[in-house]
């Protein structure tokens, strides 16, 4: 019995040393078996559009079809991204191509060591480089920018669709960053199908639209960025930036990089598991702070449903 008492004493001491630590770590939930956690990547901004870096788990509310969900995972560290940077290289962009490539370069050089990327261009063709797997080699990606080709017209929706397809099989955070100065003028895939693809693949779309003055062969005209750019970003939790001047390209690509590396991860275990598309709403209780995250997801489905 002496041995049992000693064992008990050791056991109780261990328990007492472990208990307070466990009490301080509510973020590390014990998952019930079969619980699937849905990860939301959330950008929080103040009234001036500045990023808000210091929120806590209790500052967030996640509504699934209007019902508050229990948050079981919360991270404020950077998770690596896999990104396709997809650039419009149709003829109207010719006067500003140098600025566009410099902007894309600003984004690439800010990739973190664990980030992976590809670069692409679209006009009447769609190109995504390198042809092999995603790379973390920033110098290689910048060299690939030089290999992108130019042409007409603008296959915007097809290009976003192809970018999402290229991310198939990638684990973790998937992002498409698309730039265009124009409207989609030709496509095989409609904008609704693009959104559906993004929803199913859980890809976040960031969009940059630029108004451009250019000569269309007959007269000077001003381009209008496609009005669906905003929809793609809002629905998938990305950001939409509408630029009036190509000088804003560098700062905007830089801003997208900052956002992607300052997002919160908020995870919840869905209470209704019906395999259907659910509306999502992420809110921040701190006054003057707005949250941006994807607005829908496909709920997991239990066997036999």
Short mmCIF file of C-alpha atoms in Angstrom, two decimals, residues 13-28:
data_model
loop_
_atom_site.label_atom_id
_atom_site.label_comp_id
_atom_site.label_asym_id
_atom_site.label_seq_id
_atom_site.Cartn_x
_atom_site.Cartn_y
_atom_site.Cartn_z
CA UNK A 13 1.37 16.30 -7.91
CA UNK A 14 1.37 15.74 -11.66
CA UNK A 15 -2.31 16.55 -11.82
CA UNK A 16 -1.83 19.78 -9.89
CA UNK A 17 1.08 20.90 -12.06
CA UNK A 18 -0.82 20.09 -15.26
CA UNK A 19 -4.23 21.48 -14.30
CA UNK A 20 -3.48 25.25 -14.19
CA UNK A 21 -1.69 25.08 -17.56
CA UNK A 22 -4.66 23.32 -19.14
CA UNK A 23 -6.98 25.94 -17.68
CA UNK A 24 -5.05 28.69 -19.45
CA UNK A 25 -5.35 27.06 -22.87
CA UNK A 26 -9.00 27.04 -23.88
CA UNK A 27 -7.92 27.38 -27.53
CA UNK A 28 -6.80 23.76 -27.74
#
